[in-house]
Short mmCIF file of C-alpha atoms in Angstrom, two decimals:
data_model
loop_
_atom_site.label_atom_id
_atom_site.label_comp_id
_atom_site.label_asym_id
_atom_site.label_seq_id
_atom_site.Cartn_x
_atom_site.Cartn_y
_atom_site.Cartn_z
CA MET E 1033 -15.42 2.54 12.32
CA SER E 1034 -12.25 2.69 14.41
CA GLY E 1035 -9.64 5.34 13.78
CA LYS E 1036 -6.23 4.54 12.30
CA LEU E 1037 -3.05 5.18 14.26
CA VAL E 1038 0.45 4.55 12.81
CA ILE E 1039 3.53 4.75 15.02
CA GLN E 1040 7.24 5.13 14.41
CA THR E 1041 10.05 5.26 16.98
CA ASP E 1042 13.75 4.60 17.49
CA PHE E 1043 12.93 2.45 20.55
CA GLY E 1044 13.38 -1.00 19.05
CA LEU E 1045 11.40 -3.94 20.42
CA GLN E 1046 13.82 -5.32 23.00
CA ASP E 1047 12.00 -3.81 25.97
CA GLY E 1048 8.49 -2.76 26.90
CA ALA E 1049 8.47 0.84 25.64
CA VAL E 1050 6.47 0.28 22.46
CA ASN E 1051 4.15 -2.14 24.22
CA ALA E 1052 3.41 0.50 26.87
CA MET E 1053 2.55 2.97 24.10
CA TYR E 1054 0.07 0.48 22.67
CA GLY E 1055 -1.45 0.05 26.12
CA VAL E 1056 -1.98 3.79 26.54
CA ALA E 1057 -3.69 3.99 23.14
CA TYR E 1058 -5.99 1.07 23.86
CA GLN E 1059 -6.97 2.63 27.18
CA VAL E 1060 -8.14 5.66 25.21
CA ASP E 1061 -10.06 3.50 22.72
CA ALA E 1062 -9.86 -0.28 22.60
CA ALA E 1063 -11.26 -0.28 19.05
CA LEU E 1064 -8.36 1.68 17.55
CA SER E 1065 -6.51 0.21 14.58
CA ILE E 1066 -2.78 0.57 15.39
CA THR E 1067 -0.02 -0.19 12.89
CA ASP E 1068 3.76 0.04 13.20
CA LEU E 1069 5.64 2.01 10.57
CA THR E 1070 8.99 1.04 12.10
CA HIS E 1071 10.70 0.97 15.49
CA GLU E 1072 14.16 0.44 13.99
CA ILE E 1073 15.15 4.03 13.23
CA THR E 1074 18.78 4.46 14.28
CA PRO E 1075 18.67 6.09 17.73
CA PHE E 1076 18.40 9.90 17.50
CA ASP E 1077 18.38 9.86 13.66
CA ILE E 1078 15.88 12.62 12.86
CA HIS E 1079 16.79 12.58 9.16
CA ASP E 1080 15.75 8.94 8.69
CA ALA E 1081 12.62 9.41 10.78
CA SER E 1082 11.62 12.26 8.51
CA TYR E 1083 12.18 10.24 5.33
CA ARG E 1084 10.31 7.15 6.58
CA LEU E 1085 7.25 9.33 7.15
CA LEU E 1086 7.47 10.57 3.57
CA GLN E 1087 7.81 6.98 2.37
CA SER E 1088 4.53 5.98 4.04
CA VAL E 1089 2.17 8.86 4.82
CA SER E 1090 0.58 9.48 1.43
CA TYR E 1091 -0.51 5.84 1.07
CA TRP E 1092 -2.80 6.09 4.11
CA PRO E 1093 -6.35 7.46 4.15
CA LYS E 1094 -7.16 11.00 5.19
CA GLU E 1095 -7.46 11.50 8.97
CA THR E 1096 -4.95 8.72 9.69
CA VAL E 1097 -2.84 9.83 12.66
CA PHE E 1098 0.92 9.21 12.60
CA VAL E 1099 2.91 9.34 15.82
CA SER E 1100 6.66 9.70 15.25
CA VAL E 1101 8.95 9.62 18.27
CA VAL E 1102 12.63 10.15 17.53
CA ASP E 1103 13.32 12.66 20.24
CA PRO E 1104 16.91 13.32 21.32
CA GLY E 1105 15.70 16.57 22.93
CA VAL E 1106 13.04 14.98 25.13
CA GLY E 1107 12.44 17.10 28.24
CA SER E 1108 14.03 20.19 26.67
CA LYS E 1109 12.32 23.31 25.33
CA ARG E 1110 11.70 21.79 21.88
CA ARG E 1111 8.01 21.92 21.02
CA SER E 1112 5.55 19.07 20.68
CA VAL E 1113 3.33 19.59 17.65
CA VAL E 1114 0.54 18.09 15.59
CA ALA E 1115 0.62 18.86 11.86
CA LEU E 1116 -2.25 18.54 9.41
CA LEU E 1117 -0.83 17.74 5.98
CA THR E 1118 -2.34 19.09 2.78
CA SER E 1119 -3.08 15.45 1.90
CA GLY E 1120 -5.28 15.11 5.01
CA GLN E 1121 -3.20 13.00 7.41
CA TYR E 1122 -1.98 14.12 10.85
CA ILE E 1123 1.51 13.76 12.34
CA ILE E 1124 2.22 14.16 16.06
CA THR E 1125 5.92 14.55 16.74
CA PRO E 1126 8.63 16.62 18.38
CA ASP E 1127 9.36 19.81 16.44
CA ASN E 1128 12.97 18.85 15.75
CA GLY E 1129 13.19 18.43 11.99
CA THR E 1130 11.07 15.28 11.71
CA LEU E 1131 8.56 17.10 9.50
CA THR E 1132 11.17 18.26 6.96
CA TYR E 1133 10.51 15.80 4.13
CA VAL E 1134 6.70 15.87 4.33
CA LYS E 1135 6.71 19.66 4.50
CA ASN E 1136 8.89 19.83 1.39
CA ALA E 1137 7.22 17.10 -0.68
CA ILE E 1138 3.59 17.04 0.49
CA GLY E 1139 2.93 20.31 2.32
CA ILE E 1140 1.60 21.25 5.75
CA LYS E 1141 -1.79 22.92 5.99
CA GLU E 1142 -1.86 23.74 9.71
CA VAL E 1143 0.24 23.12 12.83
CA ARG E 1144 -0.73 23.24 16.48
CA GLU E 1145 1.57 23.20 19.48
CA ILE E 1146 0.59 20.68 22.15
CA ASN E 1147 0.82 21.80 25.76
CA GLU E 1148 2.94 19.05 27.33
CA GLU E 1149 1.83 20.01 30.84
CA THR E 1150 -1.93 19.76 30.29
CA GLN E 1151 -2.41 17.48 27.27
CA ARG E 1152 -0.84 14.34 28.65
CA LEU E 1153 -1.58 10.98 30.23
CA ALA E 1154 -3.07 11.35 33.69
CA GLY E 1155 -0.54 10.70 36.46
CA SER E 1156 2.51 11.15 34.22
CA SER E 1157 3.40 14.76 35.04
CA ASP E 1158 6.49 13.87 37.08
CA SER E 1159 8.03 11.91 34.20
CA HIS E 1160 9.96 13.94 31.61
CA THR E 1161 11.71 11.25 29.55
CA PHE E 1162 8.88 9.27 27.94
CA HIS E 1163 6.82 11.80 26.02
CA GLY E 1164 6.36 9.12 23.36
CA ARG E 1165 3.97 7.35 25.71
CA ASP E 1166 2.68 10.22 27.86
CA VAL E 1167 2.21 12.97 25.25
CA TYR E 1168 2.49 11.69 21.68
CA MET E 1169 0.78 8.31 21.83
CA TYR E 1170 -1.84 9.52 24.30
CA ASN E 1171 -2.82 12.46 22.10
CA GLY E 1172 -2.48 10.43 18.92
CA ALA E 1173 -5.00 7.96 20.25
CA ARG E 1174 -7.36 10.72 21.32
CA LEU E 1175 -7.18 12.38 17.90
CA ALA E 1176 -7.53 9.12 15.96
CA SER E 1177 -10.54 8.05 18.03
CA LYS E 1178 -12.07 11.53 17.80
CA LYS E 1179 -12.05 11.97 21.58
CA ILE E 1180 -10.51 15.37 20.82
CA THR E 1181 -10.44 17.50 17.69
CA PHE E 1182 -7.39 18.85 15.94
CA GLU E 1183 -8.60 22.38 16.75
CA ASN E 1184 -8.77 21.60 20.48
CA LEU E 1185 -5.49 19.73 20.70
CA GLY E 1186 -3.21 22.75 20.74
CA THR E 1187 -2.46 26.36 19.93
CA LEU E 1188 -2.22 27.32 16.25
CA VAL E 1189 1.33 28.12 15.09
CA SER E 1190 2.73 29.00 11.69
CA PRO E 1191 3.87 26.10 9.48
CA GLU E 1192 6.84 28.30 8.59
CA SER E 1193 7.99 28.15 12.22
CA ILE E 1194 8.48 24.38 12.06
CA SER E 1195 12.08 23.23 12.52
CA THR E 1196 13.64 21.72 9.39
CA PHE E 1197 17.06 20.58 8.24
CA PRO E 1198 18.49 21.65 4.86
CA LEU E 1199 17.73 19.65 1.74
CA ASN E 1200 19.77 19.90 -1.46
CA PRO E 1201 17.45 19.76 -4.48
CA PRO E 1202 18.57 17.66 -7.46
CA THR E 1203 19.83 19.42 -10.57
CA GLN E 1204 20.02 18.45 -14.23
CA LYS E 1205 22.25 19.74 -17.00
CA GLU E 1206 22.65 18.62 -20.59
CA THR E 1207 24.98 15.73 -19.76
CA LEU E 1208 24.94 15.56 -15.94
CA ILE E 1209 22.49 14.92 -13.12
CA GLU E 1210 23.38 15.60 -9.51
CA GLY E 1211 21.50 14.62 -6.36
CA THR E 1212 21.87 13.28 -2.84
CA ILE E 1213 21.56 9.82 -1.33
CA ASP E 1214 18.56 10.30 0.93
CA ILE E 1215 18.06 6.85 2.46
CA LEU E 1216 18.81 3.14 2.18
CA ASP E 1217 16.50 0.32 1.27
CA ILE E 1218 17.87 -1.07 4.49
CA ARG E 1219 17.40 -4.81 4.21
CA PHE E 1220 18.79 -5.00 0.68
CA GLY E 1221 21.34 -2.17 0.84
CA SER E 1222 20.19 -0.21 -2.19
CA LEU E 1223 20.63 3.56 -2.34
CA TRP E 1224 17.59 5.81 -2.76
CA THR E 1225 18.35 9.22 -4.22
CA ASN E 1226 16.34 12.42 -4.47
CA ILE E 1227 16.61 12.39 -8.29
CA PRO E 1228 13.17 12.09 -9.92
CA LEU E 1229 12.21 9.82 -12.79
CA ASP E 1230 11.40 12.92 -14.85
CA PHE E 1231 15.12 13.72 -15.14
CA LEU E 1232 15.69 10.45 -17.02
CA LYS E 1233 12.61 11.07 -19.14
CA ASN E 1234 14.11 14.42 -20.11
CA TRP E 1235 17.08 12.49 -21.48
CA ASN E 1236 14.84 9.92 -23.24
CA VAL E 1237 16.64 7.16 -21.38
CA GLN E 1238 15.98 3.54 -22.37
CA TYR E 1239 16.50 0.34 -20.40
CA GLY E 1240 19.99 -0.92 -21.07
CA ASP E 1241 21.55 2.54 -21.39
CA ILE E 1242 24.85 2.90 -19.54
CA PHE E 1243 25.92 5.88 -17.44
CA GLN E 1244 28.93 6.86 -15.40
CA VAL E 1245 28.05 7.10 -11.73
CA ASP E 1246 30.22 8.99 -9.23
CA ILE E 1247 29.49 9.09 -5.50
CA TYR E 1248 31.13 11.64 -3.22
CA GLU E 1249 31.18 12.02 0.54
CA LYS E 1250 31.55 15.78 0.72
CA GLU E 1251 34.44 16.26 -1.74
CA VAL E 1252 35.94 12.76 -1.43
CA LEU E 1253 35.23 10.34 -4.30
CA ARG E 1254 33.90 7.07 -2.83
CA TYR E 1255 32.64 5.26 -5.94
CA GLN E 1256 33.06 5.56 -9.71
CA GLN E 1257 31.81 3.04 -12.25
CA GLN E 1258 29.75 2.62 -15.40
CA VAL E 1259 26.26 1.39 -14.51
CA THR E 1260 23.35 0.04 -16.55
CA PHE E 1261 19.85 1.49 -16.24
CA GLY E 1262 17.51 -1.44 -15.77
CA ARG E 1263 13.82 -2.16 -15.36
CA SER E 1264 14.74 -4.23 -12.29
CA PHE E 1265 17.74 -5.85 -10.64
CA ALA E 1266 17.44 -8.95 -12.80
CA GLN E 1267 18.50 -7.01 -15.88
CA VAL E 1268 22.14 -7.23 -14.77
CA LYS E 1269 24.28 -10.17 -13.71
CA PRO E 1270 24.51 -11.16 -10.01
CA HIS E 1271 26.54 -8.64 -7.98
CA GLU E 1272 26.58 -6.10 -10.78
CA PRO E 1273 25.29 -2.55 -10.14
CA VAL E 1274 22.08 -1.23 -11.65
CA LEU E 1275 20.29 2.11 -11.77
CA TYR E 1276 16.52 1.67 -11.42
CA ILE E 1277 13.33 3.52 -10.47
CA ASN E 1278 12.30 2.92 -6.86
CA SER E 1279 8.80 2.77 -5.38
CA LEU E 1280 8.72 6.56 -4.84
CA LEU E 1281 9.57 7.12 -8.53
CA ASN E 1282 13.08 8.33 -7.80
CA ILE E 1283 16.36 6.89 -9.04
CA GLY E 1284 17.83 4.05 -6.98
CA LEU E 1285 21.21 2.35 -7.20
CA GLY E 1286 21.65 -1.24 -6.14
CA LEU E 1287 23.45 -4.53 -6.67
CA ASN E 1288 21.70 -7.57 -8.05
CA LEU E 1289 21.69 -10.10 -5.18
CA GLY E 1290 23.93 -7.91 -3.05
CA SER E 1291 24.09 -4.84 -0.82
CA PHE E 1292 25.46 -1.79 -2.58
CA ALA E 1293 25.77 0.18 0.67
CA SER E 1294 27.81 -2.41 2.55
CA THR E 1295 29.89 -3.47 -0.46
CA TYR E 1296 31.05 0.08 -1.19
CA HIS E 1297 30.66 1.57 2.31
CA ILE E 1298 28.15 4.20 1.22
CA GLU E 1299 26.00 6.10 3.71
CA THR E 1300 23.15 8.60 3.46
CA GLY E 1301 22.42 12.27 4.02
CA THR E 1302 23.24 15.60 2.47
CA ASP E 1303 26.99 14.94 2.72
CA TRP E 1304 26.59 12.11 0.17
CA LYS E 1305 26.33 13.30 -3.43
CA ILE E 1306 25.64 11.19 -6.52
CA ILE E 1307 26.46 12.34 -10.05
CA ILE E 1308 25.11 10.57 -13.14
CA LYS E 1309 26.80 11.37 -16.45
CA LYS E 1310 25.88 10.40 -19.99
CA GLU E 1311 29.25 11.35 -21.47
CA ASN E 1312 32.72 9.78 -21.64
CA LEU E 1313 31.31 6.27 -21.85
CA SER E 1314 33.21 3.46 -23.53
#
């Protein structure tokens, strides 16, 4: 049975970079099963790369190998690592913050540092700008096809030494929930927050309940409106906002038949705060 290899980059598909990565993997083992997570990460956006891994990893079988290449520091002293998650999947990536969300939400069992000088595609040692092909995809294919073991792929390092960016955990009070806007449901423009379904369960929320929603960029108010909590988008009229539970069982905010993000010029990241209130409603 062939191994499973899943790849993510910020390369896009307008040139041959991703295709070359496929070629390297198939040279290692032509029977590999290779799947794209996405190649449309905004260039250099480590935050989104980290979240897209979280969105996908846990749905894949144990021993699936993920290769994530969003690498603004390519050729620098940043480490190349392979992480074994507590759920059993592997991720090969630059140590630049890409592992933040999976470390926080899933957990990392072990990490090994890959020697970029010795564990790389033969004949590529004079190239220092395409580690996605020469280091990450090459070693991902070897690990997925069991041509090398995790233990032999690199030197053991502490999971606590992994580079991460700060995350702001959601909070709940008697009449107020606060969280961050982690990511967009890109094609449809809905906002995905870090606020878990359990917070609404704590309030005994029912479909059709209405809440005040405030969105801030840092300390600047960008949106304020009363919003219905719905089972799906269809529970509100076209172009009306709705709070809902997304596929990761967190609170989302969208427009029925519209893009919330583009309509209200909302972006993502820890600078973007969402507050949900169940008081002062008309």
